[in-house]
Amino acid sequence: MKKAILPAIYLTLSMTFVTGIIYPLFITAVSQLIFPGRADGSLVKVDGSVVGSKLIGQHFTGDRYFWSRPSSTDYNALPSGASNYGPTSDSLKTLVERRRADFIQLNSLPSNAIVPAEMLYASGSGLDPDISPEGAELQIERVARARRFGPRGREALAKLVRRSVRGPQFGLLGEPRVNVLLLNIALDTLHVTGRKTS
Amino acid sequence: MKFGTLDVLQVALFILSLAVLTPIIGSFMAKVFSGEKHFMKSFLGKTEELIYRVCRINPAEEMNWKEYTFALLAFNFAGFILLLLFQEVQQILPFNPQHLPAVSWDLAINTAVSFVTNTNWQSYAGETTMSNFVQMVGLTVQNFLSAATGIVVILPFIRGIIRKTTDDIGNFWVDVTRTTLYILLPLSVILAIILVGQGTVQTLTHYHTVKAITGQGQVIPVGPAASQIAIKQLGSNGGGFFNANGAHPFENPTPLTDFLEMLSILLIASGLVYTYGRLIGSMKQALVIWSVMLVLFVSMLSVSLYSEWTFHPAYASTPTMEGKETRFGITNSVLWEVATTSASNGSVNAMHDSMTPLSGMVALVNMMTGEVIFGGVGAGLYGMFHFILLTVFIAGLMVGRTPEYLGKKIEAYEVKMAVIGVVAPSAAILVFTAIGVITRGGISSLNNSGPHGFSEILYAFTSAAANNGSAFAGLNTNTVFYNLSQSAGMVIGRYSVIVPVLAISGSLARKKSIPPSPGTFPTDSPLFGFLLIGIIIIISALTFFPALALGPIVEHFLMLAGKTF
Amino acid sequence: MDNKSGVGLASAFDRNIVVQALADSFKKLNPKTLVKNPVMFVVEVVAVVSTYVVAQSAIGHQPSSLSFDAQITVWLWITVLFANFAEAIAEGRGKAQAEALRKARAETFARKLENGKEVNVPATELSKDDIVVCEAGDVIPADGLVVEGIASVDESAITGESAPVIRESGEERNAVTGGTKVLSDRIVIRIIAEQGSTFMDKIISLVEGAKRQKTPNEIALTILLSALTIVFLLAVATFPPFMHYSGKASGISVNEYVSLPILDSLLVCLIPTTIGGLLSAIGISGMDRLIRKNVIATSGRAAEAAGDVDVLLLDKTGTITLGNRMASDFLPAPGIPVERLADAAQLSSIADETPEGRSIVILAKERYGMRAKEVRDVGATFIPFSAQTKMSGVEIPALDGLGPRSIRKGSGEAMKKFVTEIGKTFPQSVQKNLEEIARQGSTPLVVVENGEVLGIVQLKDIVKGGIKERFAQLRKMGIKTVMITGDNALTAAAIAAEAGVDDFIAEAKPEDKLARIRQEQASGHLVGMIGDGTNDAPALAQADVGIAMNSGTQAAREAGNMVDLDSNPTKLIEVVETGKKLLMTRGALTTFSIANDVSKYFAIIPAMTGALYAFGKPYGPLSALNIMKLGSPESAILSAVIFNAIIIILLVPLALKGVKYRPVGASAVLRRNLLVYGLGGIIAPFIGIKLIDILVNALRLV
């Protein structure tokens, strides 16, 4: 029995070296070599300065931008997380009812409108960068109005939203979605041309 | 939102991919375990030899079951101490760009136990608690080693079956080294690089601070995530780099990574069943076990999908997306939920706490079966051995013959060990939950009241004892009470299953092998599979029905009635 | 009822046995004895706790649930008593069985010489150095030494050799073994082995259950049942905390739903009381069933191992073939018409009452239509077989113009000697035929008339009727049969093929048997054999199930682990079936017991939790689980407890009789038992509990 103690320690240390140092450093080196941008967090630059990561959602308030989903961390990434409210949670019910009312009111929707589920419920990470295409479409009116778009600008905006929709990966995996940060960045550029045309 | 063709196709593709990859990975593992020639040897053969030389291991030496068990325990204990140490001194170690302080003692114990036992329960948020050094050199390492530990436990059992009248059941050091080097490491390298290609971060720099277009600031945490995520998925570990685990866009950026990570959860566990068949020389036996796992998996998945898709709370009139990511939607969230809880992985891509009661119950039942539906790497199969032996025993009695399995008689000793392996984790779940729901230390951590609060506590201890690691994460378990009681649950759940398996392996190896005859009850028939499913369900259901009634079942009725707490 | 089946099932409920069993049921409440049965011990502890609670509330003034609690408590005690009764009745029957055996056995007598006078004494009462007399037709009562006389003895039961052997006083051939039969002459024997009269007592104590040790399989099952008991103990013990949490969440007090009697009820209903209560009854009745077949197992372990046997070693003679050879052919010497040979052979055998002799008469009649003439009337004298001459025959005086005929028949060697002594020649072709027949394993008898060799009567082994079908059944059960014979390989193969055995050992010496058993065991088989001779003792001891014939030697009986009182070699097959039945009954009732729990949950859990989360309504959501629509929570719990108790009594006959066994493959057996006891075990209690609930409510018991 005793003779197992030393190998146990030596093997733990050897394996720590192989899988804890060599392996992650190897992966880091390869990643930095082949996918430098992605390995560092898929950062998005506007005018040379980093404005976020295209994978990490951000909080957008006000009518001028498309809103991201509700987040229980308010898109604070330290740490990520969710509400963890169960389906019979009173707090969840209250929150969802309020979000629904707000969404309908602020987007001037009919009171019986079906609000897409992701706009009512907070995501698992609190950092969900996406909303559903419906969730984006329902906001077009509001954004266009806030940005004082004329009919052509509104149409350009609708086109932008449609262009921003990413279908299921390979046409099969996952759900169709719109990246809110990228949409809003594109929106800001559209904003300029939109005015010109109006 | 409706359940449509695309949902069916994704589920079908998942199961099909698993079925196709199983024999490929399974036969490769069989080669590794039996010491045959395989292509990885040319890459790492020298490393293997070097490790033996450095560690003064004689690879030709055989161990009896007690030596094997002791080696395993000593190896795990050494890993525990090292991991504990790293957490306590991380502030003076390198790769700590955020200058995170030492981890509190109870959390450090919980985390060390958790990663060594392949549970990967996380009472902490990775991005705000653990330095890159601890994540890499501590946690990633145990992701490998606890997975390897689980996998190798099935080898003595296999040897017990194919060997006759011997004490020798293999060499733990050799088994664990080969498993790590030839199976876990290469698969992790492949998966990690694909993940980075899709957007998973892998860097040693400090967190990015950015100024958003709205002018708000945001800190974006990064780190060597991909290398850890690859092994945490493959090794049924599940401990995320970030708090949100597989829901975090940096851990699981696209539907493709989601698909591959889900597949990785079940890949090795499923492949091991094939390996088992290969090594005992009967693919039919393996096919029956695999079918049992698949049938249970698909049944559980169906219940969970049905519950999630059909439930529309009155206040939202859509299925709930609370805790789910847009890019995965409901089907992929449920598929991951069922995979991760059946496989003792414990990673999540959506928050189980916010799922419907029946869906949550599926997760609970998956774990309460002792994680035998594919299960943890190795752990699923060796947990299944216990059920197989009990089934063989009862079936054997019913056909009027002292039961035997693959030519080995199943007698009092085997039955005793098998019931310990089945009963001990269940006992831990019940007792700790009972303590949790009546003590202030237990209840004060709840963030949901009513029956859902009960489910949260039940889930926490079920997850610990089943070495799953997923959570009804609303429960704040970073308290001394939970950190320590969970640790106890995890140790019981791990070793009260492993040690009996090894004891059985030793006992089987010593026995003679009885050639089969028409009077032998065949364990490779659909009938046996059917009986095995019956035994698994009835034992878990009878043990946990009262608890489930007071948790998810009553919550289900209350939810339908629109009641909230 | 015939003698063989002894005490049949009808008398299971014989008044005396029942009365005794009822009394024993109470005696068995003694916790010291009950602790050996962990499941029932838990029930007793729980009953004591309930009694205490009832007594407390009777003293204090809590009459509200008193009647209910008291009824529960009574039924908990009844559960224990029923289980005790099941065991007691099995023991009672075993005892009666053994009693009957003892009487039957005492009726076998030996002719003991006391002071020169013959006294008939029971064979069991012979002790060492007693002197007994045996004459032609007597069975030698015990192992001994011939002290006087010479006799031919049929030792075929031991050696398998059908040719008689000579036993005589003196140094060399003086040992005789119990169970062998004297064929001719008279010998006086001094008994050298103690006849174990204590042997029976040992057996009786075994069937009575007093000294019964648990068999390995019972131990394994008890472990499983204990583990289930622990699981349910935990499930029930942790339930009150769960309930308290839920009560708090729904704003009610749950104390009345988690009272001790209710928790006791839940526990007793969940733990496997059905199999726990019947386990020892099954074990005892297994041995009892063996006894009814006139087989006594010296341990429960043996009875159980019998079910596992997958290789049977069977002696050819007596088991596969009839013990005696039968005339099968007449082979005349050159120039002799076959009719003449047949006629002479028949004549010489008329007075021969041995089966072989009779078979010659019959063969002659069948083949050549020869009617045995009443030669006695013409003054024929018969020469009986004697050990000295080794031949028998007849002397017929001259008659009807024919000369006097002197016919002799005997073994080739004896007749050759006889013929050459009177100066006649022994034909070469007859000699050749002799060798040929011997090579085939048959026995040749040479017939000589007036010194002229007429030819040979061939005596052949006859395979028993129905044995082939029997072996086919065995094969289906997964049992391999190996025939053991002293014959040469050629004959052995022919008989093996005819009888349908799987394998044979030819020209077997005693040590071959032992070697074969060891070899089969080494490759993992469990070997059963039946034997009777002294030289079988090592093999019997080595075999996993060794059945000694009662007619066999003392040594053999002590070496084996079963004794067959009928000395019927085919018994082995029935013994195997009995062993299988024993295991199957255990398995079936275990499955039934566990399957029962499903319905009990659906009776008791809604009763306990129905009030939770009701929020002012009369019933909470969990009353939806009351799928049996039982009258009230109290009646639901009481009905489950009552069902749980009476199912034990209802299953006693099944436990005693054993489940049905058919020799079909394992899968078919399992499928059937799973359907009957698994599915049946889930459904039956739903119906039973519902019926009891209707009754309980009709009688206003709650």
mmCIF file of N, CA, C and O in Angstrom, chain B residues 397-402 412 415 423 427 430 434 450-451 453-454 512-515 517-519 521-522 527 531 542-543 546 549-550 554 557 563, chain C residues 217 220 224 231 234 238-239 242 245 307-308 475 477-478 521 523-525 580 583-584 587 591 601 612-613 615 621-622 666-667 669-670 673-674:
data_model
loop_
_atom_site.group_PDB
_atom_site.id
_atom_site.type_symbol
_atom_site.label_atom_id
_atom_site.label_comp_id
_atom_site.label_asym_id
_atom_site.label_seq_id
_atom_site.Cartn_x
_atom_site.Cartn_y
_atom_site.Cartn_z
ATOM 1 N N LEU B 397 -32.733 -15.391 -10.171
ATOM 2 C CA LEU B 397 -33.636 -16.070 -9.247
ATOM 3 C C LEU B 397 -34.910 -16.474 -9.964
ATOM 4 O O LEU B 397 -35.422 -17.568 -9.768
ATOM 5 N N MET B 398 -35.397 -15.579 -10.824
ATOM 6 C CA MET B 398 -36.676 -15.873 -11.458
ATOM 7 C C MET B 398 -36.578 -16.999 -12.466
ATOM 8 O O MET B 398 -37.596 -17.581 -12.816
ATOM 9 N N VAL B 399 -35.376 -17.295 -12.979
ATOM 10 C CA VAL B 399 -35.276 -18.446 -13.872
ATOM 11 C C VAL B 399 -34.757 -19.676 -13.143
ATOM 12 O O VAL B 399 -34.527 -20.702 -13.748
ATOM 13 N N GLY B 400 -34.594 -19.561 -11.836
ATOM 14 C CA GLY B 400 -34.260 -20.739 -11.064
ATOM 15 C C GLY B 400 -32.815 -21.142 -11.139
ATOM 16 O O GLY B 400 -32.476 -22.310 -11.294
ATOM 17 N N ARG B 401 -31.936 -20.183 -11.029
ATOM 18 C CA ARG B 401 -30.532 -20.506 -11.136
ATOM 19 C C ARG B 401 -29.739 -19.457 -10.402
ATOM 20 O O ARG B 401 -30.078 -18.280 -10.469
ATOM 21 N N THR B 402 -28.705 -19.874 -9.694
ATOM 22 C CA THR B 402 -27.877 -18.873 -9.061
ATOM 23 C C THR B 402 -27.350 -17.979 -10.162
ATOM 24 O O THR B 402 -26.802 -18.446 -11.137
ATOM 25 N N ALA B 412 -23.426 -13.453 -2.814
ATOM 26 C CA ALA B 412 -23.734 -12.497 -1.744
ATOM 27 C C ALA B 412 -22.789 -11.288 -1.771
ATOM 28 O O ALA B 412 -23.221 -10.153 -1.629
ATOM 29 N N VAL B 415 -23.606 -8.909 -4.557
ATOM 30 C CA VAL B 415 -24.880 -8.233 -4.285
ATOM 31 C C VAL B 415 -24.678 -7.153 -3.224
ATOM 32 O O VAL B 415 -25.164 -6.032 -3.344
ATOM 33 N N VAL B 423 -27.188 2.273 -3.202
ATOM 34 C CA VAL B 423 -27.927 2.862 -2.084
ATOM 35 C C VAL B 423 -27.207 4.059 -1.454
ATOM 36 O O VAL B 423 -27.842 5.057 -1.103
ATOM 37 N N ALA B 427 -28.880 7.521 -0.266
ATOM 38 C CA ALA B 427 -28.986 7.842 1.154
ATOM 39 C C ALA B 427 -28.446 9.246 1.405
ATOM 40 O O ALA B 427 -29.050 10.044 2.129
ATOM 41 N N LEU B 430 -30.961 11.900 0.272
ATOM 42 C CA LEU B 430 -32.131 12.055 1.143
ATOM 43 C C LEU B 430 -31.762 12.720 2.461
ATOM 44 O O LEU B 430 -32.425 13.653 2.917
ATOM 45 N N ALA B 434 -32.859 16.439 3.705
ATOM 46 C CA ALA B 434 -33.685 16.575 4.907
ATOM 47 C C ALA B 434 -33.068 17.595 5.850
ATOM 48 O O ALA B 434 -33.763 18.443 6.424
ATOM 49 N N GLY B 450 -41.741 28.254 -1.757
ATOM 50 C CA GLY B 450 -42.715 27.267 -2.198
ATOM 51 C C GLY B 450 -42.015 25.993 -2.611
ATOM 52 O O GLY B 450 -40.843 25.773 -2.269
ATOM 53 N N PRO B 451 -42.708 25.140 -3.350
ATOM 54 C CA PRO B 451 -42.121 23.846 -3.702
ATOM 55 C C PRO B 451 -40.841 23.997 -4.527
ATOM 56 O O PRO B 451 -39.978 23.124 -4.493
ATOM 57 N N GLY B 453 -38.454 26.019 -4.008
ATOM 58 C CA GLY B 453 -37.345 26.133 -3.061
ATOM 59 C C GLY B 453 -36.905 24.750 -2.591
ATOM 60 O O GLY B 453 -35.718 24.446 -2.479
ATOM 61 N N PHE B 454 -37.909 23.901 -2.344
ATOM 62 C CA PHE B 454 -37.598 22.529 -1.961
ATOM 63 C C PHE B 454 -36.797 21.846 -3.074
ATOM 64 O O PHE B 454 -35.783 21.189 -2.830
ATOM 65 N N LYS B 512 -14.022 -18.559 -11.127
ATOM 66 C CA LYS B 512 -13.921 -19.299 -12.363
ATOM 67 C C LYS B 512 -14.933 -18.726 -13.334
ATOM 68 O O LYS B 512 -15.811 -17.972 -12.957
ATOM 69 N N SER B 513 -14.793 -19.099 -14.583
ATOM 70 C CA SER B 513 -15.745 -18.620 -15.570
ATOM 71 C C SER B 513 -16.624 -19.783 -16.000
ATOM 72 O O SER B 513 -16.135 -20.845 -16.361
ATOM 73 N N ILE B 514 -17.918 -19.576 -15.931
ATOM 74 C CA ILE B 514 -18.852 -20.642 -16.263
ATOM 75 C C ILE B 514 -19.288 -20.491 -17.710
ATOM 76 O O ILE B 514 -19.776 -19.438 -18.099
ATOM 77 N N PRO B 515 -19.100 -21.532 -18.500
ATOM 78 C CA PRO B 515 -19.554 -21.407 -19.890
ATOM 79 C C PRO B 515 -21.075 -21.294 -19.938
ATOM 80 O O PRO B 515 -21.764 -21.908 -19.131
ATOM 81 N N SER B 517 -24.982 -21.749 -21.021
ATOM 82 C CA SER B 517 -25.790 -22.861 -21.501
ATOM 83 C C SER B 517 -27.201 -22.317 -21.719
ATOM 84 O O SER B 517 -27.483 -21.186 -21.342
ATOM 85 N N PRO B 518 -28.078 -23.114 -22.336
ATOM 86 C CA PRO B 518 -29.445 -22.603 -22.553
ATOM 87 C C PRO B 518 -30.139 -22.234 -21.235
ATOM 88 O O PRO B 518 -31.106 -21.490 -21.240
ATOM 89 N N GLY B 519 -29.657 -22.793 -20.119
ATOM 90 C CA GLY B 519 -30.275 -22.473 -18.836
ATOM 91 C C GLY B 519 -29.788 -21.156 -18.278
ATOM 92 O O GLY B 519 -30.324 -20.633 -17.319
ATOM 93 N N PHE B 521 -29.415 -17.305 -18.086
ATOM 94 C CA PHE B 521 -30.248 -16.226 -18.552
ATOM 95 C C PHE B 521 -29.401 -15.301 -19.416
ATOM 96 O O PHE B 521 -28.399 -14.766 -18.960
ATOM 97 N N PRO B 522 -29.767 -15.104 -20.685
ATOM 98 C CA PRO B 522 -28.917 -14.295 -21.566
ATOM 99 C C PRO B 522 -29.016 -12.809 -21.220
ATOM 100 O O PRO B 522 -30.110 -12.262 -21.087
ATOM 101 N N LEU B 527 -35.000 -8.603 -23.792
ATOM 102 C CA LEU B 527 -35.705 -8.857 -22.535
ATOM 103 C C LEU B 527 -34.884 -8.379 -21.347
ATOM 104 O O LEU B 527 -35.393 -7.757 -20.413
ATOM 105 N N LEU B 531 -35.770 -5.465 -18.655
ATOM 106 C CA LEU B 531 -35.746 -5.677 -17.208
ATOM 107 C C LEU B 531 -34.814 -4.680 -16.526
ATOM 108 O O LEU B 531 -35.112 -4.147 -15.453
ATOM 109 N N LEU B 542 -38.863 4.438 -6.483
ATOM 110 C CA LEU B 542 -39.339 4.098 -5.149
ATOM 111 C C LEU B 542 -38.579 4.882 -4.089
ATOM 112 O O LEU B 542 -39.117 5.261 -3.064
ATOM 113 N N THR B 543 -37.288 5.138 -4.352
ATOM 114 C CA THR B 543 -36.504 5.868 -3.364
ATOM 115 C C THR B 543 -36.921 7.338 -3.302
ATOM 116 O O THR B 543 -36.962 7.927 -2.223
ATOM 117 N N PRO B 546 -41.445 10.174 -2.880
ATOM 118 C CA PRO B 546 -41.981 11.156 -1.921
ATOM 119 C C PRO B 546 -41.332 12.530 -2.096
ATOM 120 O O PRO B 546 -42.027 13.552 -2.079
ATOM 121 N N ALA B 549 -42.545 14.162 -5.227
ATOM 122 C CA ALA B 549 -43.940 14.598 -5.094
ATOM 123 C C ALA B 549 -44.002 15.981 -4.448
ATOM 124 O O ALA B 549 -44.800 16.826 -4.849
ATOM 125 N N LEU B 550 -43.151 16.206 -3.454
ATOM 126 C CA LEU B 550 -43.204 17.480 -2.730
ATOM 127 C C LEU B 550 -42.417 18.577 -3.447
ATOM 128 O O LEU B 550 -42.501 19.741 -3.072
ATOM 129 N N VAL B 554 -45.618 18.563 -7.267
ATOM 130 C CA VAL B 554 -46.632 19.485 -6.755
ATOM 131 C C VAL B 554 -46.479 20.850 -7.414
ATOM 132 O O VAL B 554 -47.458 21.544 -7.696
ATOM 133 N N PHE B 557 -48.388 20.880 -10.684
ATOM 134 C CA PHE B 557 -49.831 21.110 -10.524
ATOM 135 C C PHE B 557 -50.115 22.570 -10.187
ATOM 136 O O PHE B 557 -51.053 23.172 -10.693
ATOM 137 N N LYS B 563 -50.469 29.299 -9.835
ATOM 138 C CA LYS B 563 -50.063 29.754 -8.498
ATOM 139 C C LYS B 563 -48.584 30.167 -8.500
ATOM 140 O O LYS B 563 -47.750 29.494 -9.103
ATOM 141 N N ASN C 217 -27.533 -18.284 -1.355
ATOM 142 C CA ASN C 217 -28.449 -17.487 -2.148
ATOM 143 C C ASN C 217 -29.424 -16.704 -1.277
ATOM 144 O O ASN C 217 -29.752 -15.551 -1.540
ATOM 145 N N ALA C 220 -27.592 -13.725 0.030
ATOM 146 C CA ALA C 220 -27.521 -12.656 -0.965
ATOM 147 C C ALA C 220 -28.853 -11.928 -1.061
ATOM 148 O O ALA C 220 -28.913 -10.698 -1.100
ATOM 149 N N LEU C 224 -29.960 -7.965 -0.213
ATOM 150 C CA LEU C 224 -30.723 -7.077 -1.100
ATOM 151 C C LEU C 224 -31.954 -6.536 -0.378
ATOM 152 O O LEU C 224 -32.248 -5.340 -0.426
ATOM 153 N N VAL C 231 -33.112 1.702 2.451
ATOM 154 C CA VAL C 231 -33.509 2.791 1.553
ATOM 155 C C VAL C 231 -34.874 3.339 1.961
ATOM 156 O O VAL C 231 -35.076 4.549 2.072
ATOM 157 N N LEU C 234 -34.857 5.275 5.114
ATOM 158 C CA LEU C 234 -34.388 6.649 4.889
ATOM 159 C C LEU C 234 -35.460 7.485 4.194
ATOM 160 O O LEU C 234 -35.694 8.632 4.553
ATOM 161 N N THR C 238 -36.819 10.667 6.196
ATOM 162 C CA THR C 238 -36.567 12.023 5.704
ATOM 163 C C THR C 238 -37.858 12.706 5.273
ATOM 164 O O THR C 238 -37.857 13.881 4.949
ATOM 165 N N PHE C 239 -38.927 11.944 5.259
ATOM 166 C CA PHE C 239 -40.173 12.520 4.775
ATOM 167 C C PHE C 239 -40.729 13.616 5.695
ATOM 168 O O PHE C 239 -41.179 14.654 5.194
ATOM 169 N N PHE C 242 -39.237 16.950 4.939
ATOM 170 C CA PHE C 242 -39.763 17.427 3.659
ATOM 171 C C PHE C 242 -41.173 17.986 3.860
ATOM 172 O O PHE C 242 -41.544 19.018 3.303
ATOM 173 N N TYR C 245 -41.228 21.363 5.680
ATOM 174 C CA TYR C 245 -40.916 22.449 4.759
ATOM 175 C C TYR C 245 -42.164 22.797 3.936
ATOM 176 O O TYR C 245 -42.559 23.952 3.828
ATOM 177 N N GLY C 307 -30.472 -26.619 -8.165
ATOM 178 C CA GLY C 307 -31.036 -25.805 -9.232
ATOM 179 C C GLY C 307 -29.990 -25.282 -10.189
ATOM 180 O O GLY C 307 -30.285 -24.873 -11.297
ATOM 181 N N ASP C 308 -28.757 -25.276 -9.729
ATOM 182 C CA ASP C 308 -27.677 -24.706 -10.526
ATOM 183 C C ASP C 308 -26.920 -25.727 -11.342
ATOM 184 O O ASP C 308 -26.107 -25.378 -12.189
ATOM 185 N N ARG C 475 -31.687 -30.745 -21.680
ATOM 186 C CA ARG C 475 -30.884 -29.918 -22.568
ATOM 187 C C ARG C 475 -31.506 -28.531 -22.675
ATOM 188 O O ARG C 475 -30.823 -27.530 -22.682
ATOM 189 N N MET C 477 -33.195 -27.094 -20.419
ATOM 190 C CA MET C 477 -32.925 -26.400 -19.158
ATOM 191 C C MET C 477 -31.463 -25.988 -19.069
ATOM 192 O O MET C 477 -31.073 -25.306 -18.136
ATOM 193 N N GLY C 478 -30.671 -26.430 -20.038
ATOM 194 C CA GLY C 478 -29.265 -26.062 -20.043
ATOM 195 C C GLY C 478 -28.407 -27.038 -19.280
ATOM 196 O O GLY C 478 -27.344 -26.681 -18.783
ATOM 197 N N GLN C 521 -15.817 -29.065 -13.195
ATOM 198 C CA GLN C 521 -15.851 -27.978 -12.223
ATOM 199 C C GLN C 521 -14.809 -26.916 -12.544
ATOM 200 O O GLN C 521 -15.051 -25.730 -12.388
ATOM 201 N N SER C 523 -13.851 -26.056 -15.375
ATOM 202 C CA SER C 523 -14.308 -25.163 -16.443
ATOM 203 C C SER C 523 -15.609 -24.490 -16.046
ATOM 204 O O SER C 523 -16.334 -23.989 -16.893
ATOM 205 N N GLY C 524 -15.896 -24.495 -14.750
ATOM 206 C CA GLY C 524 -16.968 -23.653 -14.244
ATOM 207 C C GLY C 524 -18.326 -24.313 -14.104
ATOM 208 O O GLY C 524 -19.280 -23.672 -13.721
ATOM 209 N N HIS C 525 -18.416 -25.586 -14.392
ATOM 210 C CA HIS C 525 -19.728 -26.221 -14.301
ATOM 211 C C HIS C 525 -20.027 -26.669 -12.888
ATOM 212 O O HIS C 525 -19.133 -26.901 -12.081
ATOM 213 N N LYS C 580 -34.537 -25.664 -8.803
ATOM 214 C CA LYS C 580 -34.878 -24.507 -9.637
ATOM 215 C C LYS C 580 -36.147 -23.841 -9.136
ATOM 216 O O LYS C 580 -36.253 -22.625 -9.068
ATOM 217 N N LEU C 583 -35.467 -21.559 -6.148
ATOM 218 C CA LEU C 583 -34.912 -20.245 -6.489
ATOM 219 C C LEU C 583 -35.962 -19.378 -7.176
ATOM 220 O O LEU C 583 -36.093 -18.185 -6.890
ATOM 221 N N MET C 584 -36.726 -20.009 -8.056
ATOM 222 C CA MET C 584 -37.720 -19.240 -8.808
ATOM 223 C C MET C 584 -38.780 -18.654 -7.905
ATOM 224 O O MET C 584 -39.228 -17.526 -8.097
ATOM 225 N N GLY C 587 -37.354 -15.639 -6.330
ATOM 226 C CA GLY C 587 -37.251 -14.530 -7.280
ATOM 227 C C GLY C 587 -38.609 -13.939 -7.591
ATOM 228 O O GLY C 587 -38.793 -12.720 -7.602
ATOM 229 N N THR C 591 -39.806 -10.110 -6.723
ATOM 230 C CA THR C 591 -40.298 -9.195 -7.753
ATOM 231 C C THR C 591 -41.694 -8.700 -7.404
ATOM 232 O O THR C 591 -41.983 -7.506 -7.486
ATOM 233 N N TYR C 601 -47.503 3.531 -2.807
ATOM 234 C CA TYR C 601 -47.205 4.964 -2.879
ATOM 235 C C TYR C 601 -48.449 5.736 -3.294
ATOM 236 O O TYR C 601 -48.770 6.777 -2.740
ATOM 237 N N LEU C 612 -51.605 19.588 1.397
ATOM 238 C CA LEU C 612 -50.603 20.630 1.155
ATOM 239 C C LEU C 612 -51.029 21.555 0.019
ATOM 240 O O LEU C 612 -51.643 21.113 -0.947
ATOM 241 N N TYR C 613 -50.638 22.793 0.121
ATOM 242 C CA TYR C 613 -50.860 23.794 -0.921
ATOM 243 C C TYR C 613 -52.327 23.864 -1.342
ATOM 244 O O TYR C 613 -52.641 24.061 -2.503
ATOM 245 N N PHE C 615 -54.528 25.930 0.079
ATOM 246 C CA PHE C 615 -54.880 27.354 0.164
ATOM 247 C C PHE C 615 -56.384 27.534 0.285
ATOM 248 O O PHE C 615 -57.020 28.193 -0.546
ATOM 249 N N PRO C 621 -53.225 20.052 -4.507
ATOM 250 C CA PRO C 621 -52.959 19.482 -5.834
ATOM 251 C C PRO C 621 -52.523 18.021 -5.795
ATOM 252 O O PRO C 621 -52.792 17.276 -6.735
ATOM 253 N N LEU C 622 -51.836 17.584 -4.717
ATOM 254 C CA LEU C 622 -51.303 16.218 -4.742
ATOM 255 C C LEU C 622 -52.373 15.155 -4.539
ATOM 256 O O LEU C 622 -52.104 13.967 -4.698
ATOM 257 N N ALA C 666 -34.373 -20.244 -20.468
ATOM 258 C CA ALA C 666 -34.374 -19.245 -19.413
ATOM 259 C C ALA C 666 -35.197 -18.018 -19.777
ATOM 260 O O ALA C 666 -35.933 -17.478 -18.943
ATOM 261 N N SER C 667 -35.080 -17.581 -21.027
ATOM 262 C CA SER C 667 -35.786 -16.358 -21.416
ATOM 263 C C SER C 667 -37.293 -16.539 -21.328
ATOM 264 O O SER C 667 -38.011 -15.643 -20.880
ATOM 265 N N VAL C 669 -38.919 -18.602 -19.399
ATOM 266 C CA VAL C 669 -39.308 -18.647 -17.994
ATOM 267 C C VAL C 669 -39.370 -17.232 -17.431
ATOM 268 O O VAL C 669 -40.327 -16.838 -16.764
ATOM 269 N N LEU C 670 -38.338 -16.449 -17.735
ATOM 270 C CA LEU C 670 -38.275 -15.096 -17.195
ATOM 271 C C LEU C 670 -39.436 -14.264 -17.710
ATOM 272 O O LEU C 670 -40.080 -13.529 -16.957
ATOM 273 N N ASN C 673 -42.559 -15.262 -15.805
ATOM 274 C CA ASN C 673 -42.567 -14.844 -14.407
ATOM 275 C C ASN C 673 -42.632 -13.333 -14.265
ATOM 276 O O ASN C 673 -43.220 -12.813 -13.323
ATOM 277 N N LEU C 674 -42.003 -12.662 -15.217
ATOM 278 C CA LEU C 674 -42.000 -11.200 -15.167
ATOM 279 C C LEU C 674 -43.420 -10.679 -15.386
ATOM 280 O O LEU C 674 -43.854 -9.723 -14.744
#
